[in-house]
Amino acid sequence: MTATLRQTANTVANSMIEGASMASALIGGAAGAYLGYQLAPTAWSDGARIAFAGAVAVVGAVAIDGFAELVLAPMRRLMRRTPFSVTRTSAPAPADNLDDALAQVATATEADAAHRAASAAFRIDQGDNFLRDEDRWRGYEDGEASFYLAPGVWLHHRAEMGKYGREHHFTLLTGDGEQPVAITGMEQIRHHLAARAAGLPAVPATDHGDVDGDKDDVLDDDLTGIHAV
């Protein structure tokens, strides 16, 4: 599915979920108003009965909306975590020789790397509208991937097995030889791009790290400017 179609489908689905939430609140409010007016003592004035019905309407709307959220909340989480997929390309025919097999696996590895990078991007981009677009990630045969941000600026992703399982590292790379910078949030990327746009040699401040920046150097020095060409 293309990025545009995926985004459209995501927007429609989210609109339906929010519409269902609003409808449940309206139904609960209307039912509460009717019930409250009927239960109010007839000896009360019309104003008092209407006020009582309004209070019951608010309680009804909140209660029904709360019950609806038990169903809608998991759907929202599913929408955020699961990309839409209409069709998948079929697997290639079995290779006739080792060279063809290697080429097929290399292509599959690149696609897998792009998918993993987009899936892991929620760690730094919880808006679900930018870095999680798989079509904008370029995977490589070594399992790493890059996301083109601007001329001379790429976001790099790599994963490795750590003490507590697979660890994902996002690093900002530039084509002008600047030191790679570990990225843990979208605000760091915005800061870096804003500085470059203003002609300032600034890098994003990281959430952690030593004074000498040892912990911020996620990639080895030989990866600096890896995508400069």
Protein backbone atom coordinates (compact mmCIF):
# COMPACT_ATOMS: atom_id res chain seq x y z
CA MET A 1 0.00 0.00 0.00
CA THR A 2 1.33 3.43 -0.84
CA ALA A 3 1.94 5.99 1.89
CA THR A 4 -0.94 8.18 0.65
CA LEU A 5 -3.44 5.31 0.59
CA ARG A 6 -2.26 4.09 3.99
CA GLN A 7 -2.65 7.56 5.46
CA THR A 8 -6.13 7.95 3.94
CA ALA A 9 -7.27 4.59 5.29
CA ASN A 10 -5.82 5.45 8.69
CA THR A 11 -7.63 8.80 8.73
CA VAL A 12 -10.97 7.23 7.79
CA ALA A 13 -10.64 4.51 10.43
CA ASN A 14 -9.70 7.04 13.12
CA SER A 15 -12.67 9.22 12.12
CA MET A 16 -15.00 6.24 12.46
CA ILE A 17 -13.64 5.43 15.91
CA GLU A 18 -13.99 9.03 17.09
CA GLY A 19 -17.47 9.18 15.56
CA ALA A 20 -18.49 6.09 17.49
CA SER A 21 -17.15 7.65 20.69
CA MET A 22 -19.11 10.86 20.09
CA ALA A 23 -22.26 8.94 19.20
CA SER A 24 -22.07 6.88 22.39
CA ALA A 25 -21.77 10.05 24.47
CA LEU A 26 -24.74 11.64 22.70
CA ILE A 27 -26.88 8.53 23.14
CA GLY A 28 -25.95 8.32 26.80
CA GLY A 29 -26.73 11.99 27.31
CA ALA A 30 -30.08 11.81 25.55
CA ALA A 31 -31.08 8.69 27.46
CA GLY A 32 -29.99 10.25 30.73
CA ALA A 33 -31.95 13.44 30.05
CA TYR A 34 -35.12 11.54 29.25
CA LEU A 35 -34.76 9.23 32.25
CA GLY A 36 -33.90 12.11 34.58
CA TYR A 37 -36.92 14.15 33.53
CA GLN A 38 -39.21 11.17 33.97
CA LEU A 39 -37.83 10.32 37.41
CA ALA A 40 -37.97 13.88 38.72
CA PRO A 41 -40.90 14.39 41.12
CA THR A 42 -43.87 16.02 39.44
CA ALA A 43 -44.14 18.35 42.41
CA TRP A 44 -40.94 20.06 41.31
CA SER A 45 -41.05 23.10 39.08
CA ASP A 46 -40.25 22.69 35.39
CA GLY A 47 -36.92 24.45 35.91
CA ALA A 48 -35.92 22.07 38.71
CA ARG A 49 -36.94 19.03 36.67
CA ILE A 50 -34.95 20.25 33.66
CA ALA A 51 -31.89 20.92 35.83
CA PHE A 52 -32.16 17.44 37.33
CA ALA A 53 -32.55 15.93 33.86
CA GLY A 54 -29.45 17.82 32.72
CA ALA A 55 -27.41 16.45 35.60
CA VAL A 56 -28.56 12.90 34.86
CA ALA A 57 -27.77 13.49 31.17
CA VAL A 58 -24.17 14.36 32.02
CA VAL A 59 -23.84 11.25 34.18
CA GLY A 60 -25.38 9.12 31.44
CA ALA A 61 -23.08 10.53 28.76
CA VAL A 62 -19.98 9.90 30.87
CA ALA A 63 -21.10 6.41 31.83
CA ILE A 64 -21.98 5.26 28.32
CA ASP A 65 -18.82 6.83 26.88
CA GLY A 66 -16.79 5.02 29.53
CA PHE A 67 -18.30 1.68 28.55
CA ALA A 68 -17.70 2.46 24.87
CA GLU A 69 -14.03 3.19 25.61
CA LEU A 70 -13.58 -0.39 26.79
CA VAL A 71 -14.06 -1.36 23.14
CA LEU A 72 -12.69 1.71 21.39
CA ALA A 73 -9.43 2.05 23.35
CA PRO A 74 -7.98 -1.27 22.11
CA MET A 75 -9.01 -0.28 18.59
CA ARG A 76 -7.13 3.02 18.93
CA ARG A 77 -4.02 1.21 20.11
CA LEU A 78 -4.30 -1.21 17.22
CA MET A 79 -4.56 1.69 14.78
CA ARG A 80 -1.39 3.24 16.17
CA ARG A 81 0.65 0.05 16.12
CA THR A 82 -0.57 -1.87 13.08
CA PRO A 83 0.00 -0.39 9.61
CA PHE A 84 -2.70 -0.96 7.02
CA SER A 85 -1.84 -3.45 4.33
CA VAL A 86 -4.12 -4.16 1.40
CA THR A 87 -1.91 -6.45 -0.59
CA ARG A 88 1.50 -7.99 -0.22
CA THR A 89 3.79 -8.67 -3.09
CA SER A 90 4.16 -12.36 -3.74
CA ALA A 91 7.44 -14.05 -3.01
CA PRO A 92 9.77 -14.46 -5.98
CA ALA A 93 10.11 -17.82 -7.67
CA PRO A 94 12.77 -20.13 -6.23
CA ALA A 95 16.23 -19.17 -7.40
CA ASP A 96 17.98 -21.33 -9.97
CA ASN A 97 21.45 -20.66 -8.61
CA LEU A 98 23.27 -19.28 -5.59
CA ASP A 99 23.80 -15.83 -7.09
CA ASP A 100 20.08 -15.39 -7.73
CA ALA A 101 19.29 -16.66 -4.24
CA LEU A 102 21.73 -14.18 -2.73
CA ALA A 103 20.14 -11.34 -4.70
CA GLN A 104 16.67 -12.34 -3.48
CA VAL A 105 17.79 -12.52 0.13
CA ALA A 106 19.58 -9.16 -0.16
CA THR A 107 16.41 -7.51 -1.44
CA ALA A 108 14.35 -9.13 1.31
CA THR A 109 16.89 -8.02 3.93
CA GLU A 110 16.66 -4.41 2.74
CA ALA A 111 12.86 -4.50 2.90
CA ASP A 112 12.99 -6.10 6.34
CA ALA A 113 15.40 -3.44 7.60
CA ALA A 114 13.11 -0.64 6.40
CA HIS A 115 10.11 -2.29 8.05
CA ARG A 116 11.94 -2.79 11.36
CA ALA A 117 13.13 0.82 11.39
CA ALA A 118 9.62 2.16 10.74
CA SER A 119 8.15 -0.14 13.40
CA ALA A 120 10.74 0.87 15.99
CA ALA A 121 10.33 4.58 15.22
CA PHE A 122 7.46 4.87 17.72
CA ARG A 123 10.19 5.13 20.37
CA ILE A 124 11.02 8.63 19.16
CA ASP A 125 7.96 9.56 17.07
CA GLN A 126 4.70 8.74 18.81
CA GLY A 127 2.76 10.98 16.45
CA ASP A 128 2.60 8.04 14.03
CA ASN A 129 2.60 10.30 10.97
CA PHE A 130 6.24 10.83 10.02
CA LEU A 131 9.04 8.43 10.91
CA ARG A 132 6.70 5.44 10.89
CA ASP A 133 6.15 5.78 7.15
CA GLU A 134 7.88 2.62 5.93
CA ASP A 135 8.01 3.87 2.35
CA ARG A 136 10.46 6.63 3.34
CA TRP A 137 12.95 4.29 4.99
CA ARG A 138 15.73 2.76 2.90
CA GLY A 139 16.98 -0.56 4.15
CA TYR A 140 20.45 -2.00 3.60
CA GLU A 141 21.85 -5.50 3.36
CA ASP A 142 23.48 -5.25 6.80
CA GLY A 143 20.06 -4.80 8.41
CA GLU A 144 20.43 -1.08 9.01
CA ALA A 145 18.26 1.64 7.47
CA SER A 146 18.23 5.38 6.84
CA PHE A 147 15.52 8.03 6.60
CA TYR A 148 16.21 11.05 4.40
CA LEU A 149 15.36 14.23 6.32
CA ALA A 150 16.93 17.06 4.32
CA PRO A 151 19.89 17.64 2.01
CA GLY A 152 22.90 16.32 3.88
CA VAL A 153 20.90 14.98 6.85
CA TRP A 154 19.77 11.39 7.45
CA LEU A 155 18.33 9.53 10.39
CA HIS A 156 20.06 6.18 10.77
CA HIS A 157 18.63 3.11 12.51
CA ARG A 158 20.37 -0.02 13.66
CA ALA A 159 19.36 -2.77 16.07
CA GLU A 160 21.50 -5.07 18.15
CA MET A 161 20.99 -7.63 20.88
CA GLY A 162 21.56 -6.16 24.31
CA LYS A 163 21.41 -7.44 27.84
CA TYR A 164 17.61 -7.23 27.94
CA GLY A 165 16.83 -8.09 24.34
CA ARG A 166 16.95 -6.20 21.05
CA GLU A 167 17.99 -2.57 21.37
CA HIS A 168 17.17 0.03 18.74
CA HIS A 169 19.46 2.99 18.09
CA PHE A 170 18.55 6.07 16.07
CA THR A 171 21.36 8.39 15.08
CA LEU A 172 21.49 11.63 13.14
CA LEU A 173 24.09 11.55 10.36
CA THR A 174 25.22 14.43 8.20
CA GLY A 175 27.19 14.54 5.00
CA ASP A 176 29.56 17.23 6.20
CA GLY A 177 31.50 15.07 8.62
CA GLU A 178 29.84 16.15 11.87
CA GLN A 179 29.90 13.67 14.74
CA PRO A 180 26.85 11.33 14.72
CA VAL A 181 24.34 12.24 17.43
CA ALA A 182 22.08 9.77 19.25
CA ILE A 183 18.41 10.67 18.82
CA THR A 184 15.77 9.85 21.43
CA GLY A 185 13.04 12.33 20.49
CA MET A 186 11.60 14.36 17.64
CA GLU A 187 12.50 17.62 19.38
CA GLN A 188 16.19 16.84 18.88
CA ILE A 189 15.73 16.41 15.14
CA ARG A 190 13.76 19.67 14.95
CA HIS A 191 16.50 21.48 16.89
CA HIS A 192 19.20 20.21 14.56
CA LEU A 193 17.34 21.09 11.36
CA ALA A 194 16.43 24.53 12.71
CA ALA A 195 20.06 25.19 13.54
CA ARG A 196 21.21 24.14 10.08
CA ALA A 197 18.52 26.28 8.45
CA ALA A 198 19.83 29.25 10.43
CA GLY A 199 23.42 28.47 9.44
CA LEU A 200 24.43 27.54 12.98
CA PRO A 201 26.75 24.58 13.69
CA ALA A 202 24.47 23.15 16.38
CA VAL A 203 23.54 19.58 17.21
CA PRO A 204 20.54 18.41 19.23
CA ALA A 205 20.91 18.12 22.97
CA THR A 206 20.50 14.51 24.07
CA ASP A 207 18.56 13.28 27.06
CA HIS A 208 21.63 11.61 28.55
CA GLY A 209 25.31 11.23 28.02
CA ASP A 210 28.72 12.03 29.43
CA VAL A 211 30.35 15.41 29.15
CA ASP A 212 32.69 14.08 26.50
CA GLY A 213 29.74 12.62 24.60
CA ASP A 214 30.95 9.01 24.72
CA LYS A 215 27.46 7.65 25.32
CA ASP A 216 26.02 9.75 22.54
CA ASP A 217 28.28 8.25 19.89
CA VAL A 218 26.04 5.31 19.02
CA LEU A 219 27.84 4.64 15.77
CA ASP A 220 31.53 4.19 15.25
CA ASP A 221 33.52 7.06 13.80
CA ASP A 222 33.84 5.30 10.47
CA LEU A 223 30.07 5.65 9.93
CA THR A 224 30.21 9.44 9.96
CA GLY A 225 28.90 10.71 6.63
CA ILE A 226 28.10 7.20 5.42
CA HIS A 227 25.24 8.53 3.26
CA ALA A 228 27.02 11.60 2.01
CA VAL A 229 26.85 10.42 -1.58
